[in-house]
Tab-separated table of C-alpha atoms in Angstrom:
chain	number	residue	atom	x	y	z
B	1	MET	CA	-0.424	0.326	-0.026
B	2	SER	CA	1.636	3.384	-0.770
B	3	GLN	CA	2.099	6.070	1.298
B	4	ILE	CA	-0.883	8.330	-0.169
B	5	ASP	CA	-2.989	5.138	0.315
B	6	SER	CA	-2.587	4.927	3.696
B	7	LEU	CA	-3.249	8.252	4.424
B	8	HIS	CA	-6.194	7.858	3.107
B	9	ARG	CA	-7.460	5.225	5.030
B	10	GLN	CA	-6.667	7.412	8.251
B	11	HIS	CA	-8.371	10.768	8.197
B	12	LEU	CA	-11.402	12.943	9.279
B	13	LEU	CA	-14.727	12.604	7.670
B	14	SER	CA	-14.872	15.242	5.958
B	15	ARG	CA	-15.809	17.445	2.770
B	16	ARG	CA	-13.063	15.090	0.581
B	17	ASP	CA	-14.773	12.122	2.449
B	18	VAL	CA	-18.504	13.051	0.969
B	19	LEU	CA	-17.400	13.790	-2.429
B	20	SER	CA	-15.132	10.202	-2.701
B	21	ARG	CA	-17.604	8.478	-1.502
B	22	ALA	CA	-21.021	8.945	-2.798
B	23	GLY	CA	-22.911	8.394	-6.431
B	24	ALA	CA	-20.811	5.195	-6.172
B	25	GLY	CA	-17.260	6.529	-7.359
B	26	PHE	CA	-18.472	9.719	-8.996
B	27	GLY	CA	-17.754	11.486	-6.523
B	28	ALA	CA	-13.190	10.598	-6.908
B	29	ILE	CA	-14.459	12.357	-10.259
B	30	ALA	CA	-15.560	15.603	-8.177
B	31	LEU	CA	-12.248	15.267	-5.883
B	32	ALA	CA	-9.979	14.942	-8.734
B	33	GLY	CA	-11.733	18.135	-10.067
B	34	MET	CA	-11.235	20.647	-6.881
B	35	PHE	CA	-7.720	19.007	-5.668
B	36	ALA	CA	-6.744	20.518	-8.988
B	37	GLU	CA	-8.240	23.348	-8.627
B	38	GLU	CA	-6.949	23.602	-5.063
B	39	GLN	CA	-4.085	23.425	-6.232
B	40	ASN	CA	-4.224	25.636	-8.912
B	41	LEU	CA	-5.390	28.165	-6.542
B	42	LEU	CA	-2.856	27.984	-4.383
B	43	GLY	CA	0.119	28.432	-6.758
B	44	ALA	CA	1.687	24.844	-5.017
B	45	PRO	CA	1.766	22.285	-8.086
B	46	GLU	CA	4.270	21.036	-5.748
B	47	SER	CA	2.801	20.413	-2.709
B	48	PRO	CA	0.645	17.015	-1.757
B	49	LEU	CA	-2.021	18.775	0.208
B	50	PHE	CA	-1.873	15.597	2.532
B	51	LEU	CA	-4.729	14.291	4.494
B	52	PRO	CA	-4.170	14.161	8.145
B	53	HIS	CA	-2.477	11.167	8.945
B	54	LYS	CA	-4.462	10.657	11.757
B	55	ALA	CA	-8.165	11.768	13.280
B	56	GLY	CA	-6.988	15.536	14.588
B	57	THR	CA	-8.799	16.710	17.168
B	58	ALA	CA	-9.347	20.697	15.623
B	59	ARG	CA	-9.871	21.256	12.142
B	60	ASN	CA	-8.500	25.149	12.947
B	61	VAL	CA	-6.154	26.893	14.952
B	62	ILE	CA	-6.563	31.003	15.897
B	63	PHE	CA	-3.227	31.228	17.530
B	64	LEU	CA	-3.303	34.495	19.905
B	65	PHE	CA	0.280	36.228	19.689
B	66	MET	CA	1.045	39.044	22.676
B	67	ASP	CA	4.123	40.796	20.666
B	68	GLY	CA	6.935	41.496	23.253
B	69	GLY	CA	6.863	38.636	25.821
B	70	PRO	CA	4.170	38.392	28.415
B	71	SER	CA	5.143	37.846	32.154
B	72	HIS	CA	3.822	34.489	33.549
B	73	LEU	CA	5.092	36.011	36.609
B	74	ASP	CA	2.382	37.818	36.955
B	75	THR	CA	-0.354	35.950	34.444
B	76	PHE	CA	-1.469	32.137	35.120
B	77	ASP	CA	2.071	30.784	37.714
B	78	PRO	CA	2.211	32.967	40.202
B	79	LYS	CA	5.555	32.521	42.432
B	80	PRO	CA	5.267	33.355	45.898
B	81	LEU	CA	8.861	33.581	46.097
B	82	VAL	CA	9.344	36.603	44.097
B	83	ASN	CA	8.136	38.906	46.387
B	84	GLU	CA	9.965	37.696	49.743
B	85	TYR	CA	12.704	38.109	47.843
B	86	ALA	CA	12.002	41.281	46.066
B	87	GLY	CA	15.161	43.642	46.257
B	88	LYS	CA	17.137	41.154	46.337
B	89	PRO	CA	19.704	38.487	43.569
B	90	LEU	CA	18.468	34.929	43.035
B	91	PRO	CA	19.209	32.514	45.275
B	92	PRO	CA	22.417	30.731	44.781
B	93	SER	CA	20.842	27.435	44.114
B	94	ILE	CA	19.224	29.385	40.557
B	95	LYS	CA	21.146	28.501	38.104
B	96	ARG	CA	22.497	31.828	36.032
B	97	VAL	CA	21.903	32.529	33.136
B	98	ILE	CA	22.162	34.665	29.659
B	99	THR	CA	20.199	37.756	29.065
B	100	PRO	CA	20.825	39.987	26.752
B	101	MET	CA	20.371	43.345	29.109
B	102	GLY	CA	22.485	41.594	32.019
B	103	VAL	CA	21.046	41.795	34.823
B	104	THR	CA	21.123	38.418	37.069
B	105	GLU	CA	22.348	39.701	39.803
B	106	ASN	CA	19.907	42.083	40.234
B	107	GLY	CA	17.318	42.758	43.155
B	108	LEU	CA	14.107	41.534	42.108
B	109	LEU	CA	11.030	43.095	40.850
B	110	ALA	CA	8.221	41.979	44.076
B	111	SER	CA	4.409	41.320	41.770
B	112	LYS	CA	1.556	43.129	42.688
B	113	ARG	CA	-0.398	40.619	41.425
B	114	THR	CA	-3.656	38.926	42.632
B	115	TRP	CA	-4.478	35.829	42.795
B	116	LYS	CA	-7.433	33.754	42.205
B	117	ASN	CA	-8.344	30.272	41.851
B	118	CYS	CA	-10.994	29.682	39.027
B	119	GLY	CA	-13.394	26.785	38.079
B	120	GLN	CA	-13.787	23.530	38.757
B	121	SER	CA	-10.040	23.186	38.188
B	122	GLY	CA	-8.765	26.088	40.889
B	123	LEU	CA	-6.367	27.198	37.988
B	124	PRO	CA	-5.052	30.413	39.371
B	125	VAL	CA	-5.533	33.340	36.773
B	126	SER	CA	-4.151	37.239	38.377
B	127	ASP	CA	-6.234	40.452	38.385
B	128	TRP	CA	-4.542	40.868	34.644
B	129	TYR	CA	-7.085	38.780	32.360
B	130	PRO	CA	-10.053	37.881	35.268
B	131	ARG	CA	-12.273	36.883	32.339
B	132	VAL	CA	-10.368	35.063	31.060
B	133	GLY	CA	-9.829	33.229	34.326
B	134	GLU	CA	-13.501	32.105	33.641
B	135	TRP	CA	-12.760	30.137	30.971
B	136	MET	CA	-10.072	28.107	32.906
B	137	ASP	CA	-11.342	24.754	32.519
B	138	ASP	CA	-12.336	25.207	29.318
B	139	ILE	CA	-8.114	26.291	29.440
B	140	CYS	CA	-4.696	24.039	29.588
B	141	VAL	CA	-2.036	25.430	30.190
B	142	ILE	CA	1.150	24.913	29.570
B	143	ARG	CA	3.560	26.746	32.212
B	144	SER	CA	6.914	24.845	31.207
B	145	CYS	CA	8.199	26.255	27.609
B	146	THR	CA	10.983	26.928	26.097
B	147	SER	CA	12.939	28.769	23.811
B	148	ASP	CA	16.508	29.208	22.343
B	149	ALA	CA	16.543	32.906	21.696
B	150	LEU	CA	17.398	35.778	24.057
B	151	ASN	CA	16.101	38.944	21.983
B	152	HIS	CA	13.105	39.793	19.941
B	153	VAL	CA	14.113	38.812	16.568
B	154	GLY	CA	15.187	35.326	17.081
B	155	GLY	CA	12.235	34.463	19.722
B	156	VAL	CA	8.896	35.650	17.284
B	157	THR	CA	11.243	34.035	14.369
B	158	GLN	CA	11.744	30.877	16.187
B	159	MET	CA	7.432	30.955	17.319
B	160	ASN	CA	6.993	31.105	14.840
B	161	THR	CA	8.974	29.030	12.310
B	162	GLY	CA	10.350	27.107	14.060
B	163	SER	CA	14.236	28.816	14.512
B	164	ILE	CA	15.910	31.400	15.679
B	165	LEU	CA	16.977	31.650	11.615
B	166	GLY	CA	14.822	33.378	9.520
B	167	GLY	CA	13.942	31.802	5.567
B	168	ARG	CA	12.436	28.873	7.136
B	169	PRO	CA	7.873	28.271	6.484
B	170	SER	CA	5.931	29.464	9.414
B	171	LEU	CA	4.072	26.849	11.194
B	172	GLY	CA	1.335	28.275	9.318
B	173	ALA	CA	2.608	27.864	6.085
B	174	TRP	CA	3.601	23.914	6.799
B	175	VAL	CA	-0.230	23.151	8.105
B	176	HIS	CA	-1.313	25.212	4.788
B	177	TYR	CA	1.451	23.331	2.687
B	178	GLY	CA	-0.141	20.388	4.580
B	179	LEU	CA	-3.947	20.190	4.291
B	180	GLY	CA	-4.197	22.761	2.798
B	181	SER	CA	-7.220	25.592	2.492
B	182	GLU	CA	-10.983	24.516	3.214
B	183	ASN	CA	-12.183	28.029	1.447
B	184	ARG	CA	-11.537	28.573	-2.664
B	185	ASN	CA	-12.484	31.924	-2.122
B	186	LEU	CA	-10.354	32.822	1.349
B	187	PRO	CA	-6.778	33.016	2.085
B	188	GLY	CA	-6.228	29.963	4.073
B	189	TYR	CA	-3.402	31.848	6.208
B	190	VAL	CA	-4.074	34.523	7.329
B	191	VAL	CA	-2.171	37.530	10.118
B	192	LEU	CA	-4.478	40.207	12.206
B	193	LEU	CA	-2.236	42.806	13.092
B	194	ASP	CA	-3.360	45.393	15.494
B	195	GLY	CA	-1.153	48.014	14.855
B	196	ASP	CA	0.446	49.761	12.039
B	197	ARG	CA	3.835	48.267	12.869
B	198	GLU	CA	5.276	44.933	12.601
B	199	PRO	CA	6.490	42.217	14.821
B	200	PRO	CA	10.115	41.618	15.111
B	201	GLY	CA	11.252	39.338	12.382
B	202	GLY	CA	8.849	41.426	9.262
B	203	ASN	CA	6.855	39.419	7.489
B	204	ARG	CA	9.152	36.380	7.391
B	205	VAL	CA	7.770	35.424	10.186
B	206	TRP	CA	4.320	34.245	8.497
B	207	GLY	CA	6.119	33.757	5.649
B	208	ALA	CA	6.696	30.244	3.109
B	209	GLY	CA	10.552	30.088	3.616
B	210	PHE	CA	11.767	27.742	0.962
B	211	MET	CA	8.223	27.055	-0.273
B	212	SER	CA	6.178	27.541	-2.797
B	213	ALA	CA	5.283	31.607	-1.492
B	214	GLY	CA	1.488	30.241	-2.321
B	215	HIS	CA	2.025	29.098	0.770
B	216	GLN	CA	2.861	31.942	3.556
B	217	GLY	CA	-0.075	33.850	5.077
B	218	THR	CA	-1.677	36.718	4.508
B	219	LYS	CA	-1.412	40.441	6.134
B	220	PHE	CA	-4.872	41.700	6.763
B	221	LEU	CA	-4.981	45.673	7.482
B	222	PRO	CA	-6.095	46.767	11.247
B	223	GLY	CA	-9.092	48.809	11.277
B	224	ASP	CA	-12.208	48.953	9.120
B	225	HIS	CA	-10.509	47.864	5.936
B	226	PRO	CA	-8.864	44.720	5.656
B	227	ILE	CA	-7.987	44.404	2.534
B	228	LEU	CA	-7.525	47.001	-0.022
B	229	HIS	CA	-9.747	47.586	-3.790
B	230	LEU	CA	-11.087	44.758	-3.156
B	231	SER	CA	-13.718	45.893	-5.626
B	232	SER	CA	-13.366	47.069	-9.254
B	233	PRO	CA	-14.196	50.098	-10.474
B	234	ALA	CA	-17.968	50.480	-11.466
B	235	GLU	CA	-17.685	50.403	-14.793
B	236	ILE	CA	-15.628	46.582	-15.173
B	237	SER	CA	-18.150	44.056	-14.707
B	238	ASP	CA	-17.189	40.768	-13.239
B	239	HIS	CA	-17.330	39.144	-17.275
B	240	ARG	CA	-14.610	41.721	-17.892
B	241	GLN	CA	-12.749	41.090	-15.091
B	242	ARG	CA	-12.842	37.900	-15.286
B	243	ARG	CA	-11.527	37.755	-19.532
B	244	LYS	CA	-8.537	40.254	-17.833
B	245	LEU	CA	-8.140	38.136	-15.133
B	246	ASP	CA	-8.145	34.161	-18.054
B	247	TYR	CA	-5.382	37.060	-20.406
B	248	ILE	CA	-3.023	38.113	-17.536
B	249	ASN	CA	-2.951	34.177	-16.209
B	250	GLN	CA	-2.532	32.594	-19.600
B	251	ILE	CA	0.968	35.412	-20.413
B	252	ASN	CA	2.359	34.420	-17.092
B	253	ARG	CA	1.597	30.383	-17.538
B	254	ASP	CA	3.073	30.996	-21.242
B	255	HIS	CA	6.241	32.294	-19.366
B	256	LEU	CA	5.295	29.728	-16.203
B	257	ALA	CA	6.255	26.785	-18.726
B	258	ARG	CA	9.571	28.390	-19.908
B	259	ARG	CA	11.223	29.133	-16.213
B	260	PRO	CA	9.942	25.272	-14.577
B	261	GLY	CA	9.770	25.681	-10.366
B	262	ASP	CA	9.821	29.725	-10.109
B	263	SER	CA	7.758	29.652	-6.660
B	264	GLU	CA	7.603	33.797	-6.686
B	265	LEU	CA	6.257	34.041	-9.926
B	266	GLU	CA	3.192	30.472	-8.932
B	267	ALA	CA	2.339	33.227	-6.299
B	268	ARG	CA	1.828	36.088	-8.057
B	269	ILE	CA	-0.574	33.879	-10.884
B	270	ALA	CA	-2.672	32.495	-7.984
B	271	SER	CA	-2.296	35.749	-6.119
B	272	TYR	CA	-5.074	37.668	-9.341
B	273	GLU	CA	-6.798	34.175	-8.812
B	274	LEU	CA	-7.623	34.038	-5.590
B	275	ALA	CA	-7.907	38.530	-5.603
B	276	PHE	CA	-10.506	37.930	-7.696
B	277	GLN	CA	-12.814	35.433	-6.061
B	278	MET	CA	-11.935	37.651	-2.948
B	279	GLN	CA	-14.141	39.846	-4.770
B	280	ALA	CA	-17.541	38.909	-4.203
B	281	HIS	CA	-16.483	36.880	-0.921
B	282	ALA	CA	-13.757	38.516	1.401
B	283	PRO	CA	-16.185	41.393	2.035
B	284	GLU	CA	-19.068	39.227	3.520
B	285	ALA	CA	-16.580	37.998	5.252
B	286	VAL	CA	-14.694	40.939	6.933
B	287	ASN	CA	-17.970	43.167	7.684
B	288	LEU	CA	-18.303	43.750	10.717
B	289	ALA	CA	-21.710	45.062	11.280
B	290	GLU	CA	-23.177	42.129	10.482
B	291	GLU	CA	-23.045	41.076	14.013
B	292	SER	CA	-25.638	42.415	16.708
B	293	GLN	CA	-24.744	44.758	18.482
B	294	ALA	CA	-24.105	42.802	21.605
B	295	THR	CA	-21.963	40.612	19.887
B	296	HIS	CA	-19.136	43.923	19.608
B	297	GLU	CA	-20.317	44.700	23.299
B	298	VAL	CA	-18.850	41.807	24.525
B	299	TYR	CA	-15.637	41.782	21.998
B	300	GLY	CA	-15.160	44.821	23.372
B	301	LEU	CA	-15.831	46.753	19.924
B	302	ASN	CA	-17.289	50.086	21.719
B	303	GLN	CA	-14.844	50.717	24.139
B	304	LYS	CA	-11.162	52.283	22.971
B	305	ARG	CA	-9.183	50.773	24.661
B	306	THR	CA	-10.568	46.584	23.759
B	307	GLN	CA	-11.337	48.142	19.846
B	308	ALA	CA	-8.544	47.001	17.882
B	309	PHE	CA	-7.912	43.084	19.092
B	310	GLY	CA	-11.599	43.272	19.819
B	311	LYS	CA	-11.873	43.443	15.919
B	312	ASN	CA	-9.802	40.703	15.450
B	313	CYS	CA	-11.132	38.513	17.257
B	314	LEU	CA	-14.351	38.961	16.177
B	315	LEU	CA	-12.614	39.394	12.197
B	316	ALA	CA	-10.258	35.255	13.536
B	317	ARG	CA	-13.856	34.081	14.256
B	318	ARG	CA	-15.865	35.247	11.152
B	319	LEU	CA	-13.158	33.770	9.240
B	320	ILE	CA	-12.070	30.035	10.668
B	321	GLU	CA	-16.857	29.966	10.220
B	322	ARG	CA	-16.401	30.882	6.972
B	323	GLY	CA	-13.039	28.152	6.234
B	324	VAL	CA	-9.769	29.832	7.134
B	325	ARG	CA	-7.536	27.032	8.298
B	326	PHE	CA	-4.852	29.022	10.507
B	327	VAL	CA	-5.187	32.804	11.612
B	328	GLN	CA	-3.402	34.638	14.298
B	329	VAL	CA	-3.634	37.515	15.983
B	330	TYR	CA	-1.287	39.430	16.865
B	331	SER	CA	-1.619	42.138	19.953
B	332	GLY	CA	1.036	44.544	21.137
B	333	SER	CA	2.441	44.355	17.024
B	334	GLY	CA	6.329	45.413	17.666
B	335	SER	CA	7.186	44.189	20.402
B	336	ARG	CA	4.168	46.501	22.477
B	337	TRP	CA	4.641	43.543	25.461
B	338	ASP	CA	8.504	44.178	25.971
B	339	ALA	CA	8.263	45.184	29.788
B	340	HIS	CA	12.246	46.763	30.833
B	341	ALA	CA	10.462	49.157	32.479
B	342	LYS	CA	7.110	50.562	33.981
B	343	ILE	CA	5.652	46.283	33.341
B	344	GLU	CA	2.405	48.443	36.176
B	345	GLN	CA	1.568	50.213	33.220
B	346	ASN	CA	2.235	47.844	30.369
B	347	HIS	CA	0.654	45.261	31.862
B	348	THR	CA	-2.043	47.033	32.547
B	349	GLU	CA	-2.863	48.731	29.482
B	350	LEU	CA	-2.151	45.106	27.658
B	351	CYS	CA	-3.568	42.470	29.527
B	352	GLY	CA	-6.945	45.222	30.082
B	353	ALA	CA	-6.939	45.238	25.481
B	354	THR	CA	-7.050	41.641	25.542
B	355	ASP	CA	-9.090	39.676	28.284
B	356	GLN	CA	-12.478	40.595	27.237
B	357	PRO	CA	-11.855	39.622	23.470
B	358	ILE	CA	-10.416	36.481	24.211
B	359	ALA	CA	-12.527	35.806	26.668
B	360	ALA	CA	-15.819	36.830	24.397
B	361	LEU	CA	-13.925	34.503	21.841
B	362	LEU	CA	-14.087	31.554	24.075
B	363	GLN	CA	-17.200	32.054	24.414
B	364	ASP	CA	-18.827	33.276	20.672
B	365	LEU	CA	-17.105	29.803	19.912
B	366	LYS	CA	-18.043	27.638	22.453
B	367	GLN	CA	-21.625	28.820	21.886
B	368	ARG	CA	-21.682	28.391	17.868
B	369	GLY	CA	-20.215	24.092	18.050
B	370	LEU	CA	-16.993	25.744	16.875
B	371	LEU	CA	-15.065	25.595	20.449
B	372	GLU	CA	-14.827	21.636	19.402
B	373	GLU	CA	-12.819	21.613	16.530
B	374	THR	CA	-10.920	25.157	16.975
B	375	LEU	CA	-7.056	24.879	18.806
B	376	VAL	CA	-6.879	28.481	20.104
B	377	VAL	CA	-3.575	29.350	21.341
B	378	TRP	CA	-1.933	32.559	23.736
B	379	GLY	CA	1.904	33.252	24.161
B	380	GLY	CA	4.291	35.897	23.538
B	381	GLU	CA	8.616	34.540	21.974
B	382	PHE	CA	8.609	33.666	25.805
B	383	GLY	CA	8.149	35.095	29.240
B	384	ARG	CA	10.048	37.508	31.039
B	385	THR	CA	12.692	36.909	34.513
B	386	PRO	CA	11.597	37.765	38.822
B	387	MET	CA	14.154	40.949	38.126
B	388	SER	CA	13.955	43.830	37.563
B	389	GLU	CA	16.441	45.502	34.822
B	390	LYS	CA	15.526	49.055	34.814
B	391	GLY	CA	13.829	49.617	38.479
B	392	ASP	CA	10.427	48.896	37.554
B	393	GLY	CA	10.512	46.151	34.787
B	394	ARG	CA	11.126	42.577	34.106
B	395	ASP	CA	14.507	41.396	31.353
B	396	HIS	CA	13.615	38.494	28.479
B	397	ASN	CA	13.170	35.178	29.992
B	398	PRO	CA	13.899	31.911	27.169
B	399	TYR	CA	14.092	29.508	29.467
B	400	GLY	CA	10.476	28.469	31.177
B	401	PHE	CA	7.582	29.953	29.900
B	402	THR	CA	3.736	29.954	29.736
B	403	MET	CA	2.013	29.277	26.645
B	404	TRP	CA	-1.729	28.401	27.194
B	405	LEU	CA	-4.130	26.092	24.811
B	406	ALA	CA	-7.744	25.931	24.461
B	407	GLY	CA	-10.555	23.739	22.164
B	408	GLY	CA	-9.675	21.364	19.815
B	409	GLY	CA	-9.647	18.982	21.393
B	410	VAL	CA	-7.827	19.982	24.185
B	411	LYS	CA	-8.618	18.421	28.124
B	412	GLY	CA	-8.700	21.889	29.332
B	413	GLY	CA	-8.565	23.044	33.831
B	414	GLN	CA	-5.086	21.004	33.927
B	415	ILE	CA	-1.195	22.977	34.228
B	416	ILE	CA	1.118	21.064	32.130
B	417	GLY	CA	4.824	21.599	33.423
B	418	ALA	CA	6.430	23.503	36.073
B	419	THR	CA	8.983	26.159	36.389
B	420	ASP	CA	11.161	26.717	39.919
B	421	ASP	CA	10.068	29.115	42.970
B	422	PHE	CA	10.829	32.161	40.961
B	423	GLY	CA	10.011	31.437	37.485
B	424	MET	CA	13.441	31.238	36.317
B	425	HIS	CA	13.692	27.098	34.428
B	426	ALA	CA	11.350	24.567	33.117
B	427	VAL	CA	12.088	21.935	35.360
B	428	SER	CA	8.918	19.664	35.191
B	429	ARG	CA	7.912	18.880	32.321
B	430	PRO	CA	9.623	20.766	29.128
B	431	VAL	CA	8.034	22.033	26.373
B	432	HIS	CA	10.507	23.297	23.339
B	433	VAL	CA	8.980	25.299	21.141
B	434	HIS	CA	10.031	22.547	18.753
B	435	SER	CA	6.983	19.906	20.784
B	436	LEU	CA	4.586	23.294	21.367
B	437	HIS	CA	4.356	23.158	16.979
B	438	ALA	CA	4.154	18.997	16.814
B	439	THR	CA	1.418	19.007	19.355
B	440	ILE	CA	-0.831	21.862	17.084
B	441	LEU	CA	0.518	19.699	14.561
B	442	ALA	CA	-1.289	16.968	15.930
B	443	ALA	CA	-4.644	18.373	17.166
B	444	LEU	CA	-4.567	19.242	12.994
B	445	GLY	CA	-3.856	15.567	12.435
B	446	LEU	CA	-0.938	15.273	11.042
B	447	ASP	CA	2.611	13.686	11.835
B	448	HIS	CA	4.719	16.835	12.416
B	449	THR	CA	8.004	14.110	11.560
B	450	GLU	CA	6.276	13.137	7.924
B	451	VAL	CA	4.876	16.203	6.568
B	452	ILE	CA	8.273	16.720	4.815
B	453	TYR	CA	8.970	19.023	1.647
B	454	ARG	CA	12.506	18.052	0.221
B	455	LEU	CA	14.455	21.077	-0.701
B	456	GLN	CA	17.152	19.806	-2.696
B	457	GLY	CA	17.195	16.379	-2.212
B	458	ARG	CA	17.496	16.949	1.661
B	459	PRO	CA	13.770	15.851	3.329
B	460	GLU	CA	12.335	19.572	5.351
B	461	ARG	CA	10.261	19.277	8.585
B	462	PRO	CA	8.136	21.463	10.719
B	463	THR	CA	9.759	21.021	13.726
B	464	VAL	CA	13.067	21.078	12.620
B	465	ASN	CA	13.745	17.396	13.238
B	466	GLU	CA	12.981	18.174	16.407
B	467	GLY	CA	10.346	18.015	19.320
B	468	GLU	CA	7.660	15.218	20.311
B	469	VAL	CA	4.054	15.895	21.277
B	470	ILE	CA	3.000	16.583	24.312
B	471	ASP	CA	0.211	13.908	24.309
B	472	GLU	CA	-1.267	15.159	27.992
B	473	VAL	CA	-2.758	18.630	26.219
B	474	PHE	CA	-5.608	16.142	24.435
B	475	GLY	CA	-6.051	13.510	28.019
């Protein structure tokens, strides 16, 4: 039995199953046509469009990215000894580390947070995230995450691509490469920023790296018009636009035939086609005016502090509802969570901007029956140290920090792993970024060791040949 035959036997019952099994084989004809059309739209003839390797627990991912590194010590991983040692250096029993600021011997900064044990599970959450705290029975908190990066560029790049060095495909690109898109009229991978600045590393953190450019994320713009130039001029009919596009595509394909393997040209051809489809379908997808006033209020769209992130959370729900596979929602675009100083002011603002929208997203997904098939991920590129760099801030900490997962088959109300008594190092069940990525892929039914892209004959995998699935996440 070939590998693809084996994969066909193991995948989830989906629209492809229905087509392939329907009509005594006639569905297979439609399936073949759909594959061909999907590859054409993706501009990715090299994509195997894997069927899931096994029955996944999720169909979509919403990754809530706190750009700059939120403090786990002040949100989801309380450390009372930090307050007891406030103003003093770390005790000798705690291993010294390299930080970009060289502040390991500075006095510890006390946390001003109050904590509440939330839900039936009793998981502790600080007063910076009270509304998210109401959902802890649906959330799995991983307290022992680790990264290889000391600075933001490397950290954001690794959390997105698996490597601190630029040039590799992003996780969303790997998902798109492995599973394709469920909507031929919208991008399969969308990035939503809450400001004009991009994260450190720029658009390469949602890029396709050495893959076809057709797998890269599509950045929507912040504000009321996330996609520019959707509408054709009034004097241009759909028929005329279609003929124009067909002519341009024919010229491009003739050019491509003489230059096989030009992924940039393939992506351009695909982008023309996708843009034409989006003119008809995207305006409805991004039209938040279709939502009720009550929905606007629960997401915080009527409040200045929560408006930008709330819009993007609501938009993320609308996109995955329409088959977009992977949506990344940035908070604090441009490393605004980077609180080396004035952490009280910084995190009070940013937690306040995200708490209500995140809780609204979880509530909305659950009420619509979407949470069970949508994996929600929260976190940043690293955590923060217990030391004070500038008297009232915290430094970068890739040695032990918190991420959390919800929905998509995740067993909520549990904590996995632990950091030491000062939140400095992961000391129990360390979870490297590669393992986090492997777990996200596993939720989608993809084996991170079997999703392979051959680069000049060398097999490349999304987790850089490392990592393991954290099975406890799924209970």
